[in-house]
CSV table of C-alpha atoms in Angstrom, one decimal:
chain,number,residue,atom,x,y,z
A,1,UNK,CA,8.1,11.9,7.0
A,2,UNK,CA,5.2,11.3,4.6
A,3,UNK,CA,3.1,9.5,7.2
A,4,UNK,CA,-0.3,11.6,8.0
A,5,UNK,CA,1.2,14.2,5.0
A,6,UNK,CA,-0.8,14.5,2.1
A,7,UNK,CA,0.5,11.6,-0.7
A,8,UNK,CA,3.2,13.5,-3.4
A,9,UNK,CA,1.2,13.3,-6.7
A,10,UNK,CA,2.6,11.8,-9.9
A,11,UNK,CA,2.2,10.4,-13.1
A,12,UNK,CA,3.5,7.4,-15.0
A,13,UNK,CA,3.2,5.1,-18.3
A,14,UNK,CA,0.9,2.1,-16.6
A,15,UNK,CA,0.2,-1.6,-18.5
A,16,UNK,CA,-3.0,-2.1,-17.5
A,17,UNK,CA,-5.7,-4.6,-18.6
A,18,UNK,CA,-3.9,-5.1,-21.7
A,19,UNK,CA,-3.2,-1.5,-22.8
A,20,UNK,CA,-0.4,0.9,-21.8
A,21,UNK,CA,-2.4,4.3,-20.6
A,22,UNK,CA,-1.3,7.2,-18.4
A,23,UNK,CA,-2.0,7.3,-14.8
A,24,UNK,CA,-2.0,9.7,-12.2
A,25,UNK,CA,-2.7,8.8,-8.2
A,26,UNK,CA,-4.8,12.4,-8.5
A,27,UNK,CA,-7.1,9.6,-10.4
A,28,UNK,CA,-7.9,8.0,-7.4
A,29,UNK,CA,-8.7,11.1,-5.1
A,30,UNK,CA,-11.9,10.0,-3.0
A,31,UNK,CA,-11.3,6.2,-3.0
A,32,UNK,CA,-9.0,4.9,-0.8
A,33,UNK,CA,-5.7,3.3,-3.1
A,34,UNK,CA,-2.5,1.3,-2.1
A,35,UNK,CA,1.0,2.4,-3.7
A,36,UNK,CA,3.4,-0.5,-3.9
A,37,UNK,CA,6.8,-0.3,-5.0
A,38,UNK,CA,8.9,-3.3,-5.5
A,39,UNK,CA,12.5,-3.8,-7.2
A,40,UNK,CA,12.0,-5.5,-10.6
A,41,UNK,CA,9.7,-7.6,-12.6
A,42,UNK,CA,10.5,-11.2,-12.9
A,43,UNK,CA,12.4,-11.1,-9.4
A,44,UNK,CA,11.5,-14.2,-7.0
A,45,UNK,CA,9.6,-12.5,-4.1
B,1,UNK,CA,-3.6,0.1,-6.4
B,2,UNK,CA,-1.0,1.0,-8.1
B,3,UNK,CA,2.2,-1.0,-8.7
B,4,UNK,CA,5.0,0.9,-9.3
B,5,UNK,CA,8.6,-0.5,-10.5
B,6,UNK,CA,11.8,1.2,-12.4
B,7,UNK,CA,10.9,-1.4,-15.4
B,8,UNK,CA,9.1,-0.3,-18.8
B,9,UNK,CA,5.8,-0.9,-19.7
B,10,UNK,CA,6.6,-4.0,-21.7
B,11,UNK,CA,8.4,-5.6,-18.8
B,12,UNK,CA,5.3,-5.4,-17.3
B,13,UNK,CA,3.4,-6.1,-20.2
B,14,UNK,CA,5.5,-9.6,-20.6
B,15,UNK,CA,5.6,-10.5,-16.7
B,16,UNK,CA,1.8,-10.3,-16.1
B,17,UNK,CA,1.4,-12.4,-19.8
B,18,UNK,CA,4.1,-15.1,-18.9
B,19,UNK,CA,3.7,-15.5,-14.7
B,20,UNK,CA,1.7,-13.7,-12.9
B,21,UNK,CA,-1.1,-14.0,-14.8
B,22,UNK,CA,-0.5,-18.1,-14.6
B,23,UNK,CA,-0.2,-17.5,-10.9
B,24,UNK,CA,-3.2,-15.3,-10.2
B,25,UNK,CA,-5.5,-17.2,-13.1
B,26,UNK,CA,-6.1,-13.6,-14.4
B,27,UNK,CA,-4.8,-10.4,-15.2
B,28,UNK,CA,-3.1,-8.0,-12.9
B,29,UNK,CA,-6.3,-6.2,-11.6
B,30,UNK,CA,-4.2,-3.1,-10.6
B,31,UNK,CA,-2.0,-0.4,-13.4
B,32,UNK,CA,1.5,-1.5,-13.3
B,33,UNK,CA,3.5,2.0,-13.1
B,34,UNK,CA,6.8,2.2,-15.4
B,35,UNK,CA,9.3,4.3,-13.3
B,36,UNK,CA,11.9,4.3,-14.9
B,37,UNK,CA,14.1,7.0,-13.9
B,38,UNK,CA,12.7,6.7,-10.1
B,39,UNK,CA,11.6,9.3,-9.9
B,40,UNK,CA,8.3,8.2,-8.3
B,41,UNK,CA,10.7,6.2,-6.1
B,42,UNK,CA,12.0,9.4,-4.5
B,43,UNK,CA,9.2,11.5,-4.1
B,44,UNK,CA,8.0,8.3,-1.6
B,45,UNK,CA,11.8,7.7,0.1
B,46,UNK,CA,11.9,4.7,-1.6
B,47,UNK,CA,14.5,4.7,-4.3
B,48,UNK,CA,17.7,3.3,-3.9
B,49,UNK,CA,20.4,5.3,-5.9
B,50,UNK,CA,23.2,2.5,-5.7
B,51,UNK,CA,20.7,-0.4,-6.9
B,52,UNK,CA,19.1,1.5,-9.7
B,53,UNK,CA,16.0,0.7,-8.3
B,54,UNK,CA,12.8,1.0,-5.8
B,55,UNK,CA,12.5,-0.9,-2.3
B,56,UNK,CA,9.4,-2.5,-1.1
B,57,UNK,CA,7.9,0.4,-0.2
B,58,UNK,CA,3.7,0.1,0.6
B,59,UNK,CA,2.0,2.9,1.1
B,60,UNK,CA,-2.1,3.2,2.2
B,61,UNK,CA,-3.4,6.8,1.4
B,62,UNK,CA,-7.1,7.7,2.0
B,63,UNK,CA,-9.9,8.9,0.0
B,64,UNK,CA,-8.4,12.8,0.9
B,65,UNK,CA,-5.2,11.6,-0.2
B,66,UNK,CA,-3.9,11.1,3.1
B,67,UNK,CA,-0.6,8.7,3.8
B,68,UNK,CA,-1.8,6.9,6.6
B,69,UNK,CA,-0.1,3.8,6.8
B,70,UNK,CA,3.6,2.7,5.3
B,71,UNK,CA,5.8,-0.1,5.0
B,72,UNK,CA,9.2,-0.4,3.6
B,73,UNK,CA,10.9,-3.6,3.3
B,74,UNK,CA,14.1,-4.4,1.8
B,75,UNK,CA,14.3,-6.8,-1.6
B,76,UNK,CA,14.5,-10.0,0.0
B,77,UNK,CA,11.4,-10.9,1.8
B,78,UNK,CA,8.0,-10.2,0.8
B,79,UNK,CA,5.0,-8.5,2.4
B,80,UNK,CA,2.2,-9.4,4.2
B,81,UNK,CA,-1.0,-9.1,2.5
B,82,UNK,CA,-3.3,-9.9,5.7
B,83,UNK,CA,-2.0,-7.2,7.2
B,84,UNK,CA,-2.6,-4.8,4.9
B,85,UNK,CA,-6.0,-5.6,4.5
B,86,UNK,CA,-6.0,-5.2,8.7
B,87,UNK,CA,-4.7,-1.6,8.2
B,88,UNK,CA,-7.4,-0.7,5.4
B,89,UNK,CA,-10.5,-2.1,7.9
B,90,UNK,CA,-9.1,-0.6,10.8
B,91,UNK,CA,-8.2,3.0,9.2
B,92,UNK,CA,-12.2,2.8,7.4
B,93,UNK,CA,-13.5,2.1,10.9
B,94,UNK,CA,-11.4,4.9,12.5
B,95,UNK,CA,-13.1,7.1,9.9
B,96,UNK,CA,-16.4,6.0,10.2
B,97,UNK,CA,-16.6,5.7,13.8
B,98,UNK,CA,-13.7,7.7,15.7
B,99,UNK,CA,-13.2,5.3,17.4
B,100,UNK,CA,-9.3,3.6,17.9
B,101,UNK,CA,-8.1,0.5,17.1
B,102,UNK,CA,-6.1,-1.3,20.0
B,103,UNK,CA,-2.4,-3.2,19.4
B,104,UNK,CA,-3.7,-6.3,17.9
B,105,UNK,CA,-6.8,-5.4,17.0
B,106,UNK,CA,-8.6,-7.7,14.1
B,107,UNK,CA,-11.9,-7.1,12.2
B,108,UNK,CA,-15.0,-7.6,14.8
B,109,UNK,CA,-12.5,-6.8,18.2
B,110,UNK,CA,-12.9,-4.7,20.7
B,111,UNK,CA,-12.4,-0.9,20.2
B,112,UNK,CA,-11.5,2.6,22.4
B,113,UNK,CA,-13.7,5.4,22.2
B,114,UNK,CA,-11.2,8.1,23.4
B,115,UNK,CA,-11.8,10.0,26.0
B,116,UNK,CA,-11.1,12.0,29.1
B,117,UNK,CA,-12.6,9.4,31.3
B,118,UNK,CA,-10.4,6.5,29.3
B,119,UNK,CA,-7.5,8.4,30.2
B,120,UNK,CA,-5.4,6.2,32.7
B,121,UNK,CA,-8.1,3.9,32.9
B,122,UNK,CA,-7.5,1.7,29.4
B,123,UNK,CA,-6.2,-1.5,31.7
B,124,UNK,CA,-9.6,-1.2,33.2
B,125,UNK,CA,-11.6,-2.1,29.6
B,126,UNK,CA,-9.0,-3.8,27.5
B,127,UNK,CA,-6.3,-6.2,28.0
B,128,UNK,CA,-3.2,-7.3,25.4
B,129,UNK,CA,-4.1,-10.3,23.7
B,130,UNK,CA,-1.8,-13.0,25.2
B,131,UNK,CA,0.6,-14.3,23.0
């Protein structure tokens, strides 16, 4: 249950305003952030 | 945000350049996370070992690094961004006020201040919203 649990850090390669950079979610410590997976790029939904 | 998928980098790269950029008018304001071996995927429960890949899995975490809201959908039907943005208001007024947020409750409603008076006595100050 991750619910009310502190979020399990980590770190991935990121594209990001036209660069690929590192990025860890310990990055956004004191702002408030949304995770969202999804399956695949260039799927329909 | 973070967006976080099992394709590289230059998938991402080449989806934001030829679609989603044409669909949002811009860039992708948010890094899109390469997770390649899912790993990412399974720390958050969201991985799916037979597919190769990660379910719709949405999780709002706090400035403490708090989970406080999830979602998990599987690949066929999208999310709902309005209610996202409901969560996020309602979790920052939690934490700014104390206060609770009701079933149904949308920016600029009616809240509960918890406590041991309310206790029994919520039909007295707050009704469902009728459907």
């Amino acid at each position: 249950m991750l619910v009310t649990k502190q979020a399990p850090d980590f770190t991935g390669s990121a594209f990001y305003q036209g660069k690929i950079k590192k990025v860890s979610l310990s990055d956004y410590r004191g702002k408030w952030v949304v995770v969202c997976f999804y399956p695949g790029d260039f799927t329909f939904v | 945000m973070l967006s976080v998928s099992t394709d590289s980098v230059f998938s991402h790269k080449i989806w934001n350049e030829t679609e989603l950029s044409k669909m949002a008018g811009k860039d992708m304001p948010f890094p899109m996370v390469s997770d390649q071996t899912g790993a990412i995927g399974k720390l958050y429960g969201v991985y799916d070992e037979d597919a190769g890949q990660n379910v719709r899995g949405r999780f709002l975490i706090d400035p403490d690094g708090i989970i406080q809201a999830a979602e998990i959908l599987s690949p066929p039907v999208g999310r709902n961004p309005k209610e996202l943005v409901r969560q996020i208001k309602a979790y920052q007024h939690h934490q700014k006020t104390g206060e609770v947020m009701p079933s149904g409750w949308e920016e600029g409603g009616s809240t509960l201040k918890p406590s041991t008076d309310l206790a029994g006595n919520v039909w007295k100050v707050w009704q469902p919203p009728k459907e």
